[in-house]
XYZ file of C-alpha atoms in Angstrom:
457
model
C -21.575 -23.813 17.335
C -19.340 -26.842 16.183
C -16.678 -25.669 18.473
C -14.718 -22.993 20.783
C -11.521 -22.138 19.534
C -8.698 -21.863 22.903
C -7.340 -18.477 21.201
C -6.330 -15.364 22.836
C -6.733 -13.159 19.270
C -8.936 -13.590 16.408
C -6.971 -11.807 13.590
C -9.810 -11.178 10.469
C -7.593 -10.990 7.764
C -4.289 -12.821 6.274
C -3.214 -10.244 3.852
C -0.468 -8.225 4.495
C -1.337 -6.515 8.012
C -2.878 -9.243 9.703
C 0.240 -11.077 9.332
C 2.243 -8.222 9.979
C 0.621 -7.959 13.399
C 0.205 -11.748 13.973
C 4.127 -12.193 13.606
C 5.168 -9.777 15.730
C 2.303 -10.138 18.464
C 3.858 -13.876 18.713
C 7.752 -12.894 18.244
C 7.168 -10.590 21.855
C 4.057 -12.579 23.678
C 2.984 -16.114 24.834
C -0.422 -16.266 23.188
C -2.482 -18.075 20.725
C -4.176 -16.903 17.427
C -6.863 -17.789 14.823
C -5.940 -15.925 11.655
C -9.302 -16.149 9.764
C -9.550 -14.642 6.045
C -12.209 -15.145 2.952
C -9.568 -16.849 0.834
C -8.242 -20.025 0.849
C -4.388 -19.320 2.151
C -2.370 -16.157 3.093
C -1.413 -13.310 1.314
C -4.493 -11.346 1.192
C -5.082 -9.634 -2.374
C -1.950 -10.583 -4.050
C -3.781 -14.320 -4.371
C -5.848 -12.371 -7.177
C -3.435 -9.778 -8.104
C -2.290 -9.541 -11.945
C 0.129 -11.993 -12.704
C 2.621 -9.197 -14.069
C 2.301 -6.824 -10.505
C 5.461 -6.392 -8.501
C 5.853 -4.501 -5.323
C 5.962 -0.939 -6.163
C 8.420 -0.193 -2.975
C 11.508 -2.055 -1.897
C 10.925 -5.593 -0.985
C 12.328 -4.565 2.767
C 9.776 -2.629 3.248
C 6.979 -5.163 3.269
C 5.720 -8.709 4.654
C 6.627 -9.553 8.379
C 9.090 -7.973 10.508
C 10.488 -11.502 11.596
C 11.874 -12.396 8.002
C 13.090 -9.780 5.642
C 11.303 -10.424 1.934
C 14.274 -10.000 -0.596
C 16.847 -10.673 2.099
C 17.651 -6.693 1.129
C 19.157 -7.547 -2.296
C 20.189 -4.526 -4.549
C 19.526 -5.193 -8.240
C 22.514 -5.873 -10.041
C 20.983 -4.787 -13.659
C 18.246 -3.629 -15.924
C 16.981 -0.397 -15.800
C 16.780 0.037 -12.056
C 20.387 -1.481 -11.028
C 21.827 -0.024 -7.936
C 18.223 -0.026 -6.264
C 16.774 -2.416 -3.837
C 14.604 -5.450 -5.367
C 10.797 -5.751 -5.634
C 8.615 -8.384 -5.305
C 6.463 -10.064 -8.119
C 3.650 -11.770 -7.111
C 5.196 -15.452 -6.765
C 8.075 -14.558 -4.842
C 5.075 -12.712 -2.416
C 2.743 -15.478 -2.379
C 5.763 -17.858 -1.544
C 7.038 -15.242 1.016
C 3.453 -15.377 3.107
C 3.462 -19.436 2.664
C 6.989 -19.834 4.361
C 6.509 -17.240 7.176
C 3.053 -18.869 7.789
C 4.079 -22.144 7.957
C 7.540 -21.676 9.638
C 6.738 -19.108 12.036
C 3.159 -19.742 12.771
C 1.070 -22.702 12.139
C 4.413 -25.208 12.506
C 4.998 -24.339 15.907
C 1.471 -24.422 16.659
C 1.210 -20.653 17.754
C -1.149 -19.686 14.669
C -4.470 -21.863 13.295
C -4.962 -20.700 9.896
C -9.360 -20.573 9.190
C -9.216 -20.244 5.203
C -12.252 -20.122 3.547
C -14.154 -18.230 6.465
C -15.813 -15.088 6.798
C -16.201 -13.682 10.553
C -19.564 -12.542 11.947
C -19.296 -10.598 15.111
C -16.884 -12.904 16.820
C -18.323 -15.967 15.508
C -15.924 -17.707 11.959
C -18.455 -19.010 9.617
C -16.792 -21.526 6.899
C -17.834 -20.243 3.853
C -18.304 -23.847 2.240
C -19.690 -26.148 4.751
C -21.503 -23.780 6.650
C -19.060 -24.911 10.023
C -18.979 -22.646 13.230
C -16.165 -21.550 15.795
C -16.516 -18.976 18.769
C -14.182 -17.727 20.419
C -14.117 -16.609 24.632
C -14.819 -13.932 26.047
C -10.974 -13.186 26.626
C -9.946 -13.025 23.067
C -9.279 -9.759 21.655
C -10.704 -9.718 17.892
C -7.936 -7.792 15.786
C -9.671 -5.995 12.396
C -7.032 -6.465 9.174
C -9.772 -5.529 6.830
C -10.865 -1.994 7.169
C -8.310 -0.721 4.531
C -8.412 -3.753 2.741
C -7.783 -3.015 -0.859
C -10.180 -3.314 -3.599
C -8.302 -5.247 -6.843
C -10.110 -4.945 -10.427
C -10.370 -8.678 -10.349
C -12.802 -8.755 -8.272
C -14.632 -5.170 -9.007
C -17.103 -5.265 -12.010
C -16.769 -2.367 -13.701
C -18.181 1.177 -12.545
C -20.005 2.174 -15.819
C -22.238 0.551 -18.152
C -21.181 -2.161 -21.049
C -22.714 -1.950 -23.879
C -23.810 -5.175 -25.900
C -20.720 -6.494 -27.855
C -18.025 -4.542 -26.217
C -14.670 -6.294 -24.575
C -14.312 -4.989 -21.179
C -11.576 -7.295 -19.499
C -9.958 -6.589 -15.856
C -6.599 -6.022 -15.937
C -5.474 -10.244 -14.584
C -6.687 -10.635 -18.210
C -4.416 -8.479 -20.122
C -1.952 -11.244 -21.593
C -4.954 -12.324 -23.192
C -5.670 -9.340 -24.982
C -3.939 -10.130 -28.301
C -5.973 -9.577 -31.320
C -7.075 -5.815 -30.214
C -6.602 -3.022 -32.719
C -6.840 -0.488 -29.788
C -6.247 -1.144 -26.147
C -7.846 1.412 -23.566
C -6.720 1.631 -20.371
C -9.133 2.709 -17.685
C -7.585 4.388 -14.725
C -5.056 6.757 -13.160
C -3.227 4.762 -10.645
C -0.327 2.232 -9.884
C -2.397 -0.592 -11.932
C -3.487 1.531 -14.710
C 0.624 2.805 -15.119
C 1.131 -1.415 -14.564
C -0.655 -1.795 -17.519
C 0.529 0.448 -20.024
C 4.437 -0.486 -19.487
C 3.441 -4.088 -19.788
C 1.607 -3.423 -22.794
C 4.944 -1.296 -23.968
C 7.254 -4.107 -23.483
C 5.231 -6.299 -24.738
C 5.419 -4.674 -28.118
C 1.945 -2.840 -27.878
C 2.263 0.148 -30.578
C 1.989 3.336 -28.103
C -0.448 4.860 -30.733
C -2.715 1.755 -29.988
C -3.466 2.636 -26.218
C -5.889 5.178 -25.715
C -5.520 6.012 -21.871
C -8.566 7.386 -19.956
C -6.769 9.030 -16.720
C -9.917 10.851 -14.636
C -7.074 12.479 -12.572
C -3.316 13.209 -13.082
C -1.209 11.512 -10.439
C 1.703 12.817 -8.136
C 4.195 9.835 -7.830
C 7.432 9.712 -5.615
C 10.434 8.682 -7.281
C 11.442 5.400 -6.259
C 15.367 6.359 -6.436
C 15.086 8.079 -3.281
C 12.530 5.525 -1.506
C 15.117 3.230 -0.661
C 16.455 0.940 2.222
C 18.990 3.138 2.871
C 18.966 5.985 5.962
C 20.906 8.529 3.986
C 18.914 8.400 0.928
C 15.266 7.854 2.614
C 15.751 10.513 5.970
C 17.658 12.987 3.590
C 14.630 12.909 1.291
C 12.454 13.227 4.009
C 14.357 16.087 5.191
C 14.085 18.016 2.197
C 10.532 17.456 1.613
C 10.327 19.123 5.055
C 12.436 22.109 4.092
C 10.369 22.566 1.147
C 6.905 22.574 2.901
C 7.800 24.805 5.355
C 8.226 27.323 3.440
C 5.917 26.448 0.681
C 2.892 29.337 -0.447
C 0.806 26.165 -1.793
C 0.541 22.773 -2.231
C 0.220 22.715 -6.013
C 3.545 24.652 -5.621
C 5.144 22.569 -3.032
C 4.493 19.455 -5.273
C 6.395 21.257 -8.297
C 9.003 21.927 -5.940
C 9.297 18.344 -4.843
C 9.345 17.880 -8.287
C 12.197 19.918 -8.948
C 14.076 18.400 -6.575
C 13.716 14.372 -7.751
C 11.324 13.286 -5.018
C 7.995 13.609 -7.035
C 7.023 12.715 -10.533
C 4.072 13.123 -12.812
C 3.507 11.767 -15.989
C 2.844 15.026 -17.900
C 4.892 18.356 -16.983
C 1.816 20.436 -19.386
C -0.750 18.980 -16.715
C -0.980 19.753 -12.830
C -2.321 17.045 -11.117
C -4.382 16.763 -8.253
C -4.260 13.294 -6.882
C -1.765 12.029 -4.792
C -1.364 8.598 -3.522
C 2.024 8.570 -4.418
C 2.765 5.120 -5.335
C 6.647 5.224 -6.602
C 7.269 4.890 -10.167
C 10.907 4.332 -11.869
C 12.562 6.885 -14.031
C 12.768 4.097 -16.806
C 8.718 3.573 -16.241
C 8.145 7.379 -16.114
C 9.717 7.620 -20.300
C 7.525 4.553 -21.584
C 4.541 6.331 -19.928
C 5.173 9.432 -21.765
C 5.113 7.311 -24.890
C 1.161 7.071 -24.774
C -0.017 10.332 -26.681
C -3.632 9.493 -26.615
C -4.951 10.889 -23.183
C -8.332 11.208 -22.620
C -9.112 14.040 -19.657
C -12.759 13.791 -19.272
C -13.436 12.431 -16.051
C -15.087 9.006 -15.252
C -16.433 6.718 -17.643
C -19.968 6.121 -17.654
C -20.437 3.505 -20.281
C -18.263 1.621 -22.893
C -20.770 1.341 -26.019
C -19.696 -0.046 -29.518
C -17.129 2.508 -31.159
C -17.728 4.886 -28.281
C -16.703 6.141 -24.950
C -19.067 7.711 -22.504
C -16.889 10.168 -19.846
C -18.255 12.822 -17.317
C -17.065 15.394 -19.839
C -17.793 14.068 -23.058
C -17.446 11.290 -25.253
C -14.313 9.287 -27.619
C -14.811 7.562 -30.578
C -13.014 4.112 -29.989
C -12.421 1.405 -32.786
C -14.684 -1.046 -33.862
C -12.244 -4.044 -32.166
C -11.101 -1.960 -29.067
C -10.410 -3.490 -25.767
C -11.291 -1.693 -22.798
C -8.892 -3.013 -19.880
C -10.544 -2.135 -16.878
C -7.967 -0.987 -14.022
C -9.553 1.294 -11.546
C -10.506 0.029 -8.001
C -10.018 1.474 -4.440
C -6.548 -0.058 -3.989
C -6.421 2.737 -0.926
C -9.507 3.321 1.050
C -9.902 6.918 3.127
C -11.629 5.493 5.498
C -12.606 7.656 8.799
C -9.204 7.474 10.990
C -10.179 5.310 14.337
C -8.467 4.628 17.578
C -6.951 1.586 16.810
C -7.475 -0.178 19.704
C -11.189 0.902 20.320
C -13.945 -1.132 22.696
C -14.472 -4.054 20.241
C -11.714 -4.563 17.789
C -8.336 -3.672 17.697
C -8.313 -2.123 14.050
C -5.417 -2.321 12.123
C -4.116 1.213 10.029
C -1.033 3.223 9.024
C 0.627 4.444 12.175
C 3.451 6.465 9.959
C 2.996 7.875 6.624
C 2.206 5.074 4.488
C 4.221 1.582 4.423
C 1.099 -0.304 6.184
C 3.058 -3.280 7.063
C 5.410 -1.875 9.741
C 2.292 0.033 10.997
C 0.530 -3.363 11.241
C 3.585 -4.904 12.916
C 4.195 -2.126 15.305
C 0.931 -2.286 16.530
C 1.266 -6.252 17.291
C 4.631 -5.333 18.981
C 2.792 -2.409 21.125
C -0.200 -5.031 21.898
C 2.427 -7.225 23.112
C 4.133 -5.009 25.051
C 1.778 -2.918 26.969
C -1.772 -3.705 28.902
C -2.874 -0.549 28.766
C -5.135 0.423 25.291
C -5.072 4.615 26.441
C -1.168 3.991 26.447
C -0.720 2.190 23.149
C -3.252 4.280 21.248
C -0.848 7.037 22.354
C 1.796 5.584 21.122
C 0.335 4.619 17.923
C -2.027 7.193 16.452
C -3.846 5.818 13.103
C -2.281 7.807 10.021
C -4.161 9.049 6.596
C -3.946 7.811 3.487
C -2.879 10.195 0.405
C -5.654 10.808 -2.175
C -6.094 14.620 -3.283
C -2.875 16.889 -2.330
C -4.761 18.205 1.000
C -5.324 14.202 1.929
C -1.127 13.536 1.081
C -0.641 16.892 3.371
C -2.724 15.280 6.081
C -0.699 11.712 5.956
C 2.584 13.548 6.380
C 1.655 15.649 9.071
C -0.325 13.080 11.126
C 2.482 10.033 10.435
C 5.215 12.398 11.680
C 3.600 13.185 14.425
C 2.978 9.509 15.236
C 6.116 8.663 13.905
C 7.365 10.600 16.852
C 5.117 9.335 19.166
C 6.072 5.959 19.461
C 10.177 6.735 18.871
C 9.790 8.731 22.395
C 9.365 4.824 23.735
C 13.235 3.634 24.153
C 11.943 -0.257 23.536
C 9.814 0.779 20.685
C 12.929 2.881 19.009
C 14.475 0.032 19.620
C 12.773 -2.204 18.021
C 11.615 -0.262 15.400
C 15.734 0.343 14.659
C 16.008 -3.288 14.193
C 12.761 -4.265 11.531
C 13.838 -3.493 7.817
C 9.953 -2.640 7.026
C 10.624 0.646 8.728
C 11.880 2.808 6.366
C 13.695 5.421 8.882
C 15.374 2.943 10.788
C 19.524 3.494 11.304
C 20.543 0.280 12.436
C 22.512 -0.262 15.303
C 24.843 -1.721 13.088
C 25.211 1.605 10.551
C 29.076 2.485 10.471
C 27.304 6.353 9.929
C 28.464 8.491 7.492
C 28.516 12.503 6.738
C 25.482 12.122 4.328
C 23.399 10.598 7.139
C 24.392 13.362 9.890
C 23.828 15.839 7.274
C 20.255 14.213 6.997
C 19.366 14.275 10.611
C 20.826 17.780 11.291
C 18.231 18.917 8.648
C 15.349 16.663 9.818
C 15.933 18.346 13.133
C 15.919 21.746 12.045
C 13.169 21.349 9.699
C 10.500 18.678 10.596
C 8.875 21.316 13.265
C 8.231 24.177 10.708
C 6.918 21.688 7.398
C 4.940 19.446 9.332
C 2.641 22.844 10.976
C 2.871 24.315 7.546
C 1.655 21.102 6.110
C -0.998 21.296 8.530
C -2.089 24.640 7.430
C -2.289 24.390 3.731
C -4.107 20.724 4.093
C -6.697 22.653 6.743
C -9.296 20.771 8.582
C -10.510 17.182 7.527
């Protein structure tokens, strides 16, 4: 060991919830902290994202609780003027600099360990091979169990064939001189893709798109930083569900009523991660005609596809953009804080970066870990329509969990990345009493018939 590092936390991670938790941890207790991560600054995968990614949510609704990302600016035009502003990978990587520097390592609260990977509670410098434990009163705090998997840095899942141009999605401006561009995957990259390919003048009969899986996507006109528009679609997805027969039904009635979206009204689909995806995004998607429905892909080969289901011809100069990855992980659900780590997860449904930052402001806050595991159960993440079931019911229940604590309602009233807050300073309005009167009357019934149709785990 080169040295001992005085710290009171080891945080393994600076992506999006170690930070979340570091800056909140700090904002409400006296205490030091080593934020270690793989990469050489903060910001966790969106140093390797594609350069053309933007937040798929509000900008309020992630980073750090301390400093709003956005300052909660509405966009003034374009196709989604009137809604809140999102991110694009600069503005994020900037973001994550600032708060670091600012808020952290400048008033010598935070040491930032780039380059490092973490062994048990020993940081191992990835480069020179340089060692740092830490005492046996530091608590080591886990930001990597969901940590998302990007295509940049996943080789591809099937077998390339000699001579065929398989390129991860970072590399799509390159792809200039294809005759056919196909796009492998069903999720918020894959739908990243083909409307940057669209706008960038791609003909739509040019993409062939292999989705294994059609996806359920929320509309992002009512996933906004506003407590009339968010709780009153929360409080109609909870009328719907509790008296819904199915879920394949219950989706078609969220569908019906502008909360979810699929790309294809002829197909039912049956994932559900439920990224949000504009109206304006939704019609270039439905441009692509070429679908391919056959599952996975097993190999690219010279003029041919390889699926679970079958095969495609391709042409002779197609590009295959590769764009699946785990970007959400269903990991086993722990008890956050647990014996040797205090492992960071979704404590409502979804938006991981208030979790993360709640669970810094409970550690903070409380000594007891049977106390603040109460207060913060882990949530689910969506994947098939039983898993998106599952995340609703459990982050409700959590969700009211934690607002039965009058400092943690309190708190949580005040951080934008909450998405149900009602600030203290909201002048109220008829809309959002209309929204709580139904989240009152109908949050008991959908989230024990959500329950029931997602049955057990």
């Amino acid at each position: 060991m080169d040295r001992t590092l005085d710290v009171d936390y080891l945080v393994i991670g600076a992506g999006a919830a170690g930070m979340a938790f570091t800056d909140a941890l700090i904002d409400h207790a006296d205490v030091r902290v080593a934020l270690a991560d793989r990469r050489d600054g903060p910001g966790g995968h969106w140093r390797r994202a594609y350069p053309f990614v933007r937040l798929h949510q509000a900008s309020s609704f992630y980073g750090v609780a301390s400093t709003v990302l956005g300052g909660g600016r509405v966009q003034q035009d374009g196709p989604e003027a009137g809604l809140h502003e999102r991110a694009d990978q600069p503005t994020i990587l900037a973001y994550y600099e600032d708060v670091l520097a600012e808020r952290m390592t400048g008033p010598g609260r935070v040491e930032l360990l780039p380059g490092c990977d973490v062994e048990g509670r020993v940081v191992v410098d990835r480069t020179t091979g340089e060692r740092w434990s830490v005492p046996e009163r530091c608590r080591v705090v886990d930001a990597r169990y969901l940590a998302p998997e990007i295509p940049a840095e996943t080789p591809p899942r099937f077998h390339v064939g000699e001579g065929v141009r398989v390129v991860p999605v970072n590399d799509l401006e390159q792809v200039q001189d294809a005759g056919q561009v196909v796009v492998v995957g069903s999720g918020k990259t894959a739908t990243d893709a083909v409307v940057r390919l669209l706008a960038r003048g791609t003909d739509p009969d040019a993409i062939c798109w292999v989705r294994p899986r059609e996806p359920w996507m929320l509309n992002r006109a009512v996933v906004q930083p506003d407590p009339e528009v968010y709780l009153g679609m929360v409080a109609e997805m909870m009328r719907l569900s509790s008296t819904a027969a199915s879920l394949p039904d219950l989706f078609v009635d969220l569908e019906g009523a502008g909360i979810m979206l699929r790309i294809d009204p002829a197909v039912t689909p049956t994932m559900a991660k439920a990224p949000t995806l504009g109206a304006w995004e939704l019609a270039e998607l439905r441009r692509v005609e070429h679908v391919v429905r056959l599952g996975h892909v097993t190999a690219a080969l010279p003029g041919r596809l390889e699926l679970d289901g079958g095969s495609v011809d391709l042409a002779p100069d197609a590009v295959v953009l590769n764009c699946a990855a785990d970007g959400l992980k269903n990991r086993p659900l722990l008890p956050v804080w647990g014996d040797d780590a205090i492992t960071l997860q979704p404590v409502r449904a979804g938006f991981p970066c208030f979790g993360a930052a709640l669970i810094g402001y409970v550690e903070a806050t409380r000594d007891d870990d049977e106390e603040k595991n109460r207060l913060c159960p882990p949530s689910s993440l969506g994947n098939t329509l039983e898993d998106w079931a599952r995340m609703n019911v459990t982050g409700l229940r959590s969700a009211a969990a934690f607002a039965a604590a009058p400092d943690v309602k309190q708190w949580a009233d005040r951080v934008a990345l909450n998405p149900a807050r009602v600030a203290p300073d909201h002048p109220g309005s008829p809309g959002l009493d209309e929204a709580r009167a139904a989240l009152a009357r109908y949050v008991p019934a959908g989230v024990a018939r959500l329950a029931e149709l997602a049955g057990p785990a």
